[in-house]
mmCIF file of C-alpha atoms and ligand atoms in Angstrom:
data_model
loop_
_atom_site.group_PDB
_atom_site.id
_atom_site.type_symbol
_atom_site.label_atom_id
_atom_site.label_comp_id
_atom_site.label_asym_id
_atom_site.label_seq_id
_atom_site.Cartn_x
_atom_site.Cartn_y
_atom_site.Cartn_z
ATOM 1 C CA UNK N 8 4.857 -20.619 -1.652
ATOM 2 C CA UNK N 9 4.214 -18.369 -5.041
ATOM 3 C CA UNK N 10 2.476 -15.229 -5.081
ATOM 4 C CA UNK N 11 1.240 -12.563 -7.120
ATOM 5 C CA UNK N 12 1.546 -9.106 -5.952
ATOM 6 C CA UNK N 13 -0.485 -6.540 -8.089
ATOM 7 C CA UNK N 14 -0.285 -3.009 -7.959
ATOM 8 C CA UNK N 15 -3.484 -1.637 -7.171
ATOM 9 C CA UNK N 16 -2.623 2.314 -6.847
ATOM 10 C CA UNK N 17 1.152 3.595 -7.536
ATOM 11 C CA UNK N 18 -0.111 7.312 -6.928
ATOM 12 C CA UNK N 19 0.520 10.182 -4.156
ATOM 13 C CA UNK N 20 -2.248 11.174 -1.753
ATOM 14 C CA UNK N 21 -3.676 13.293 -4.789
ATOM 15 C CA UNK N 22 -3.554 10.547 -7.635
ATOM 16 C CA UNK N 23 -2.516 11.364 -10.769
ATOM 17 C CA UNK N 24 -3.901 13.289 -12.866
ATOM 18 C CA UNK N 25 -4.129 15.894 -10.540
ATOM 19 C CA UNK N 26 -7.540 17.246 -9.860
ATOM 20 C CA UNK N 27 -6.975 20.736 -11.908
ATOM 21 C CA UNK N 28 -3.541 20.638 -12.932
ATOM 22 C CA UNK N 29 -2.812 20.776 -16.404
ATOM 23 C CA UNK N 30 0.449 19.810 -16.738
ATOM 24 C CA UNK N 31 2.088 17.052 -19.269
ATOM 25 C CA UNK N 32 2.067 13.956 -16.740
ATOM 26 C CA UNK N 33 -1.596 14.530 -15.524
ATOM 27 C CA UNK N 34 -2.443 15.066 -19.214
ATOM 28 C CA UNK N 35 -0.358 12.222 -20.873
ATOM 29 C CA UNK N 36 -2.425 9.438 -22.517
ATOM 30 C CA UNK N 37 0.479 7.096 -21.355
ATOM 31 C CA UNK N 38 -1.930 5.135 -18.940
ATOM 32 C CA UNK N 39 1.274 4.480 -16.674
ATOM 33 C CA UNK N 40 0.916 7.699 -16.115
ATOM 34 C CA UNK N 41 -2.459 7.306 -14.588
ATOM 35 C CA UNK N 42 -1.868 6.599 -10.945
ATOM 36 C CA UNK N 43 -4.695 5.777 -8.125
ATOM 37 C CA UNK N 44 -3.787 5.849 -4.220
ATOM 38 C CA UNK N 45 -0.770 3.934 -3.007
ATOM 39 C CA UNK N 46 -1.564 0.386 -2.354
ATOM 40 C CA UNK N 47 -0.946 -3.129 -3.416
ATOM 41 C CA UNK N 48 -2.650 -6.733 -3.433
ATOM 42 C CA UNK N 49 -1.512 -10.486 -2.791
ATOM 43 C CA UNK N 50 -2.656 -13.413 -3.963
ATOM 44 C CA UNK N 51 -1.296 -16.699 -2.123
ATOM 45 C CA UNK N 52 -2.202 -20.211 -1.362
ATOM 46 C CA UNK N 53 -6.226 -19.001 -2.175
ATOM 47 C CA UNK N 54 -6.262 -16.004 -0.380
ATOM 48 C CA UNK N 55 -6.083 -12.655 -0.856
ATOM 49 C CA UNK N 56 -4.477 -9.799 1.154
ATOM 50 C CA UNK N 57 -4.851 -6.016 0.669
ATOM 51 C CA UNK N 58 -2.218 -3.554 2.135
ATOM 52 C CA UNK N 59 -4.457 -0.641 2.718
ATOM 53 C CA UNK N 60 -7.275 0.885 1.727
ATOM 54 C CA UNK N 61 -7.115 3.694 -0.519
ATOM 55 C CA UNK N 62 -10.022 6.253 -1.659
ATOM 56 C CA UNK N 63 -9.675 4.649 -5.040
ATOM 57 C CA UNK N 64 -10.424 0.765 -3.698
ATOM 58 C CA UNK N 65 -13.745 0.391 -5.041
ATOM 59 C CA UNK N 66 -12.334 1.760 -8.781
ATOM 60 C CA UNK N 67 -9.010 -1.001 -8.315
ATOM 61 C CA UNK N 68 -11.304 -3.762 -7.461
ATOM 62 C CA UNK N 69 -13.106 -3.340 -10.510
ATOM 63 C CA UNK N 70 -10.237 -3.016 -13.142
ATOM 64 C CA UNK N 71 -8.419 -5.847 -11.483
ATOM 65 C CA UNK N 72 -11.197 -8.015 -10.599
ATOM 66 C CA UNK N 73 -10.980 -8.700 -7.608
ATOM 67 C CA UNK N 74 -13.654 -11.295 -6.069
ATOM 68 C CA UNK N 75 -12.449 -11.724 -2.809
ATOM 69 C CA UNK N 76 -10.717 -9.857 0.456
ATOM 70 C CA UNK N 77 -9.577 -12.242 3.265
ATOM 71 C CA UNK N 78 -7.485 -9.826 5.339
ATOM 72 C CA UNK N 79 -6.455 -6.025 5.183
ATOM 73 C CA UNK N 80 -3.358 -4.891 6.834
ATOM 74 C CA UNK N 81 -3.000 -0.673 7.324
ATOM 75 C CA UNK N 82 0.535 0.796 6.978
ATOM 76 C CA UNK N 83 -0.788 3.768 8.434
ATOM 77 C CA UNK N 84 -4.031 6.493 9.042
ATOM 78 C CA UNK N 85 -3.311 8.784 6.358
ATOM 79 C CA UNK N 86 -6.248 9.645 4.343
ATOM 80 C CA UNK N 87 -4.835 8.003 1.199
ATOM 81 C CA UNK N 88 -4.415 4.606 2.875
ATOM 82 C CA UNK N 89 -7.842 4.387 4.545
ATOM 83 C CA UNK N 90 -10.592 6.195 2.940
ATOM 84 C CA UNK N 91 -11.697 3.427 1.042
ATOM 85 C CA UNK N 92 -13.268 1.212 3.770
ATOM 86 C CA UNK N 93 -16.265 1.714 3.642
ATOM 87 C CA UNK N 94 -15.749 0.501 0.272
ATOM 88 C CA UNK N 95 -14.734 -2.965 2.040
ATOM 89 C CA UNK N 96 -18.675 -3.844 1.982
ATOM 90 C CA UNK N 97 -19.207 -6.107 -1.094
ATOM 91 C CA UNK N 98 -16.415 -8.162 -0.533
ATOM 92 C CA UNK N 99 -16.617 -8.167 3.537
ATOM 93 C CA UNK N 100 -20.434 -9.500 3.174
ATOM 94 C CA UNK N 101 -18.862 -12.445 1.692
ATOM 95 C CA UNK N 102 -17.185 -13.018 5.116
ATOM 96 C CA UNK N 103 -21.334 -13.129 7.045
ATOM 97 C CA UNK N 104 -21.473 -14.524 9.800
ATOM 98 C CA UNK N 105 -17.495 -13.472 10.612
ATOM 99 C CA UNK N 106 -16.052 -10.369 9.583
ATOM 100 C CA UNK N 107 -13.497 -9.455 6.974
ATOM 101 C CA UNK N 108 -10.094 -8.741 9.468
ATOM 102 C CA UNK N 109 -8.508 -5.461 9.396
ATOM 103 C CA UNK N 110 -4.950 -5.882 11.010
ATOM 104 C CA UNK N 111 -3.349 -2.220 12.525
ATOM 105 C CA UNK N 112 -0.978 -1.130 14.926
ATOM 106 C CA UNK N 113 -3.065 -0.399 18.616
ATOM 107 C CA UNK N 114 -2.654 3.236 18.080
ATOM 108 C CA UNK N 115 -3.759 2.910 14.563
ATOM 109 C CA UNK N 116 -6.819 0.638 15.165
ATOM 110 C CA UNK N 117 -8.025 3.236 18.238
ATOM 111 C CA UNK N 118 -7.571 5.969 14.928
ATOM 112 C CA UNK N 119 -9.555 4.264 12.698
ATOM 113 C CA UNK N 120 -12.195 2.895 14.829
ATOM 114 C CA UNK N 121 -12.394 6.610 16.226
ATOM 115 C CA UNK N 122 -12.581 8.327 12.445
ATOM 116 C CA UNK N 123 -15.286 5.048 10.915
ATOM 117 C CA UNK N 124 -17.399 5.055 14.067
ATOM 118 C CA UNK N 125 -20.615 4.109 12.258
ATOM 119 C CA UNK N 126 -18.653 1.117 11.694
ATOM 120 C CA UNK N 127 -17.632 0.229 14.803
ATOM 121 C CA UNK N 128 -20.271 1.450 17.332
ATOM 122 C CA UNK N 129 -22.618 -1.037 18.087
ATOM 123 C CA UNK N 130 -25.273 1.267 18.836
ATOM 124 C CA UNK N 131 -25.876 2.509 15.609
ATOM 125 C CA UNK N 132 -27.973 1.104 13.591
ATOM 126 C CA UNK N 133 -27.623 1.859 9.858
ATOM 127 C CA UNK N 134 -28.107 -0.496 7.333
ATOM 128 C CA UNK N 135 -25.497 -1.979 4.603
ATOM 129 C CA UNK N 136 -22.250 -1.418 6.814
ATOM 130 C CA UNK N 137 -18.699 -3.231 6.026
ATOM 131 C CA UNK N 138 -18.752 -6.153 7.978
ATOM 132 C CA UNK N 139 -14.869 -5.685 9.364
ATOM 133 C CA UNK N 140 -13.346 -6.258 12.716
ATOM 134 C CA UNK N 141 -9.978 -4.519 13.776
ATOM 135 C CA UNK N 142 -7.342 -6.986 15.285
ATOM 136 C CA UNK N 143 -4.707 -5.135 17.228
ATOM 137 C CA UNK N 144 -0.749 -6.125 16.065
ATOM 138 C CA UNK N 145 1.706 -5.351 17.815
ATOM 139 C CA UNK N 146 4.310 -6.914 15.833
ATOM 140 C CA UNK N 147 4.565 -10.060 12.828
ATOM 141 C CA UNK N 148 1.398 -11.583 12.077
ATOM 142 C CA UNK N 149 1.262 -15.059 10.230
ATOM 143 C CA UNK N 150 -1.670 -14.854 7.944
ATOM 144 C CA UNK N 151 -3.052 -18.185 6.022
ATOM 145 C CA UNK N 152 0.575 -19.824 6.270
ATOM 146 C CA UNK N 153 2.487 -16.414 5.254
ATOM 147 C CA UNK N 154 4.800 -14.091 7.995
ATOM 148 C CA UNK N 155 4.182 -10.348 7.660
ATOM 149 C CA UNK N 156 6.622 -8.690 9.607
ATOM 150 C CA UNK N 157 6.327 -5.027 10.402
ATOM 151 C CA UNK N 158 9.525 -2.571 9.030
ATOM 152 C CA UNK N 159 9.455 0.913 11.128
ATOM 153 C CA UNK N 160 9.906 3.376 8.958
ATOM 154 C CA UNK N 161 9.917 7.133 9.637
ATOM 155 C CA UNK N 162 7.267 9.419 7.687
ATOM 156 C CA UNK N 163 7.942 13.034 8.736
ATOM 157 C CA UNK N 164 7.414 13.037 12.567
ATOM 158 C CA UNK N 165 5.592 9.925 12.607
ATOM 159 C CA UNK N 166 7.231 6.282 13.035
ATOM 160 C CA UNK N 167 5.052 4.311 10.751
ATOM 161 C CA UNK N 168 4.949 0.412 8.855
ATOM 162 C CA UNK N 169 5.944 -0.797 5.521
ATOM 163 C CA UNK N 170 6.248 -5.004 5.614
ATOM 164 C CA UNK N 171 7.901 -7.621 4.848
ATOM 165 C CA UNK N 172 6.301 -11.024 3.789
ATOM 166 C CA UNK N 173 8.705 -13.830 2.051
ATOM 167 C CA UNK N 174 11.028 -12.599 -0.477
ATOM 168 C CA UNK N 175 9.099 -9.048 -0.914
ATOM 169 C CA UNK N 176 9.154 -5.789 1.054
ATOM 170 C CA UNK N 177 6.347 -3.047 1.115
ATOM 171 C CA UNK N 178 7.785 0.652 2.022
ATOM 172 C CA UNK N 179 5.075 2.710 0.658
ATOM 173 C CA UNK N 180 5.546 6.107 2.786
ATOM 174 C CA UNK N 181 8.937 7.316 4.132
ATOM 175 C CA UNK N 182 11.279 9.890 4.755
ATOM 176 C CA UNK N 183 13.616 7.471 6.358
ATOM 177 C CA UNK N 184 14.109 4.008 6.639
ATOM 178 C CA UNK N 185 16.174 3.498 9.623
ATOM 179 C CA UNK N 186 19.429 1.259 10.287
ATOM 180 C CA UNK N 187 17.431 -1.003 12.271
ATOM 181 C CA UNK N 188 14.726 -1.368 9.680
ATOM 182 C CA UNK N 189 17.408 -1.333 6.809
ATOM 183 C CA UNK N 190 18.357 -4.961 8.708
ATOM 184 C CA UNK N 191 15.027 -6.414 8.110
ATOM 185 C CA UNK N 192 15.566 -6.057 4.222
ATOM 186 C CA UNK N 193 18.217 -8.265 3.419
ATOM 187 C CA UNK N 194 17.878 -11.001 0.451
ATOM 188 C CA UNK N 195 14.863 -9.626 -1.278
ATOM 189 C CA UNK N 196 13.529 -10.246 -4.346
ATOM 190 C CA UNK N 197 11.113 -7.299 -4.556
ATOM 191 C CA UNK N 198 11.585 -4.083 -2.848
ATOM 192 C CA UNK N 199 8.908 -1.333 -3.215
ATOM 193 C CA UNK N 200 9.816 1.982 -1.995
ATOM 194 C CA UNK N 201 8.379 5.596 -1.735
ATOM 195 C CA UNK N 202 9.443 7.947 -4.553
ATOM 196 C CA UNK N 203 7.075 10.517 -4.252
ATOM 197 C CA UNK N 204 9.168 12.775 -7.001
ATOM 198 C CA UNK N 205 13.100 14.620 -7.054
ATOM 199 C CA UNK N 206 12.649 17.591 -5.137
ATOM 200 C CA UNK N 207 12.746 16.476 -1.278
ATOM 201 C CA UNK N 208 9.918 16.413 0.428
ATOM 202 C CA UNK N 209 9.306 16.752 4.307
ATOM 203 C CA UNK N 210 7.258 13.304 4.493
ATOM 204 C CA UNK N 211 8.563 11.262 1.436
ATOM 205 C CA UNK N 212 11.674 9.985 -0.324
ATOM 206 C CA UNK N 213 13.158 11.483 -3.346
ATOM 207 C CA UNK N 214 13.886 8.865 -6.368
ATOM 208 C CA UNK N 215 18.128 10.071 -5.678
ATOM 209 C CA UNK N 216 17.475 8.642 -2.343
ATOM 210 C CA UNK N 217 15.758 5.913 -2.881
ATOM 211 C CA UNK N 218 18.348 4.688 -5.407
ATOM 212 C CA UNK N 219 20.532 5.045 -2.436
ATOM 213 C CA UNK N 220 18.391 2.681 -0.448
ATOM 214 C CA UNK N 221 18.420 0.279 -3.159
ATOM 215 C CA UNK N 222 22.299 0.456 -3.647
ATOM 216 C CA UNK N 223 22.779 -0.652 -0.006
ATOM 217 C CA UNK N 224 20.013 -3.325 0.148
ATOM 218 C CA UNK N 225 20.365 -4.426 -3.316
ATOM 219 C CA UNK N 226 17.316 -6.427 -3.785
ATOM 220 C CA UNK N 227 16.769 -8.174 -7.145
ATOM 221 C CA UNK N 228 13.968 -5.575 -8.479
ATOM 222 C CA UNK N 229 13.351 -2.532 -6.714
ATOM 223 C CA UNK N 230 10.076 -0.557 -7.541
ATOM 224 C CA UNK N 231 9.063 2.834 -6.549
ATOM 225 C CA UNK N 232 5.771 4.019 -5.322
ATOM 226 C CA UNK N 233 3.373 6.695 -4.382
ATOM 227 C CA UNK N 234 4.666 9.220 -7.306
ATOM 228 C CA UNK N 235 3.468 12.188 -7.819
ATOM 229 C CA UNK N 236 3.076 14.085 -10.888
ATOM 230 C CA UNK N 237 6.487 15.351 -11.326
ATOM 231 C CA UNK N 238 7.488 11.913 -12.464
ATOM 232 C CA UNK N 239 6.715 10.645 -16.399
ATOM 233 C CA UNK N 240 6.854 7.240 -16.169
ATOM 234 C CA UNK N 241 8.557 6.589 -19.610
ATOM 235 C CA UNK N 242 11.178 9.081 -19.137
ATOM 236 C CA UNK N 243 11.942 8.475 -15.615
ATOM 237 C CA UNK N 244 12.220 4.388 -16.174
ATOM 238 C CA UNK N 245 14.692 5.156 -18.914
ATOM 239 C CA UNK N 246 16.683 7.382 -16.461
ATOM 240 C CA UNK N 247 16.976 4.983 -13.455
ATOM 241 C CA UNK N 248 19.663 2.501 -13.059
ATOM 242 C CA UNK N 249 19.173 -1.136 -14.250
ATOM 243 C CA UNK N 250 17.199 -3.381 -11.575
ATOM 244 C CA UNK N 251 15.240 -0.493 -10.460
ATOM 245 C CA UNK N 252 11.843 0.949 -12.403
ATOM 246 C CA UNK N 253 8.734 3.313 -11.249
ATOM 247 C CA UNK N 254 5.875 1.170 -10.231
ATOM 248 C CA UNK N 255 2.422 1.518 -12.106
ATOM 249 C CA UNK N 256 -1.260 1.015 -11.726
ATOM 250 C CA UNK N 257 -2.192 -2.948 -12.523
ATOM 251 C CA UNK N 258 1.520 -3.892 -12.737
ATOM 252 C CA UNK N 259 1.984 -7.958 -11.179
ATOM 253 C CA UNK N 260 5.244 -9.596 -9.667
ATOM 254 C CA UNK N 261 5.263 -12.776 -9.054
ATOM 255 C CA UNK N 262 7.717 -13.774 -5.543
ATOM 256 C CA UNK N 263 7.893 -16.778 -3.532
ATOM 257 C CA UNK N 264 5.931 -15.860 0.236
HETATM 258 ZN ZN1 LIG L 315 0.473 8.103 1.499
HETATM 259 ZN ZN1 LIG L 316 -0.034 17.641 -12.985
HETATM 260 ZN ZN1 LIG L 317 1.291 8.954 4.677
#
């Protein structure tokens, strides 16, 4: 089946610019420079699947236009990957009677229904909520004809998810990927992978290790994501190796699913 993956947010947790930082990246007019919170949209057989939602949601769904949501699927409770829910409303009241589905580990589910409890608790009444409904995963989930199969990877101390669905791969935070998850990303077509900058970092990958991912998984294109602002995006694409290229706010990819 084709699909379109865009790039809705290529950023770190603080987006790009950075809020009082001066330097040349968060001042470039190069508007691949201007990355929103880490997360990415597909487009498939009518429907239309968000990989988390970021503080910046409701300003990616207006540059890219985006009329409908039919399911959301979290990576993980960091701030930068769930903020924007309640952000989820215009597009989830398209969903009235049902709700619009919001897939997460159990752990992650009890975290978010915990942190958005005006969502979730019955008993309070406030008017214009999202209409959303967490469904607990515990592993793949087939969604409107496409598998999405978890890939544990580590993120500091925490174990979290990147996916898999058809020919593409979604790594947005790591530290780590382990062997077993390394296993799981054989014969891609699109790899995205965290890059948060070249000095290492206790939570994210460096672009040198990265590459190193990419050199043992070899995947057609590899992208990286969730860059911070130590990383100009024409100078650092002209520095990588050929097959492998920063990812940016708005970019599309089309794959087979
Ligand atoms: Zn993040
Ligand atoms: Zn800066
Ligand atoms: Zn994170």
């Amino acid at each position: 089946m084709n699909a379109v993956l865009t790039v809705l947010g290529s950023g770190t947790s603080m987006g790009v610019p950075t809020i009082g930082c001066d330097c040349a990246v968060c001042q470039s007019s190069d508007p691949r420079d201007r990355r929103t919170r880490p997360s990415v949209l597909l487009e498939y057989a009518g429907k239309v699947v968000l990989i988390d939602s970021t503080p910046d949601f409701r300003e990616q769904a207006i540059r890219e236009k985006i009329r409908r949501l039919d399911a959301v699927l979290y990576t993980h409770t960091h701030a930068d990957h769930i903020l924007g829910i309640d952000d989820l409303r215009p597009l989830s009241f398209r969903h009235k009677p049902n709700k619009l589905p919001l897939y997460a580990r159990p752990r992650d589910a009890a975290f978010i229904r915990n942190m958005f409890r005006y969502i979730f608790d019955a008993d309070y009444k406030f008017g214009g909520l999202p209409q959303v409904e967490l469904r607990v995963i515990e592993g793949p989930v087939e969604l409107f004809g496409a598998r999405f199969e978890p890939v544990p990877v580590i993120h500091g101390e925490a174990e979290i998810w990147g996916f898999r669905f058809g020919s593409a791969a979604y790594l947005t935070d790591h530290s780590e990927v382990p062997e077993s998850s390394i296993a799981q990303l054989q014969n891609l077509d699109i790899l995205f992978l965290d890059a948060l900058r070249y000095k290492p970092h206790p939570t994210h990958s460096t672009v040198e290790n990265s590459l190193k991912i990419v050199e043992r998984v070899k995947p057609k294109r590899a992208f990286f994501t969730h860059i911070c602002h130590d990383l100009p995006h024409e100078a650092t694409n002209v520095s990588l190796p050929h097959g492998a290229q920063l990812a940016y706010d708005g970019m599309k990819l089309e794959f087979e699913i």
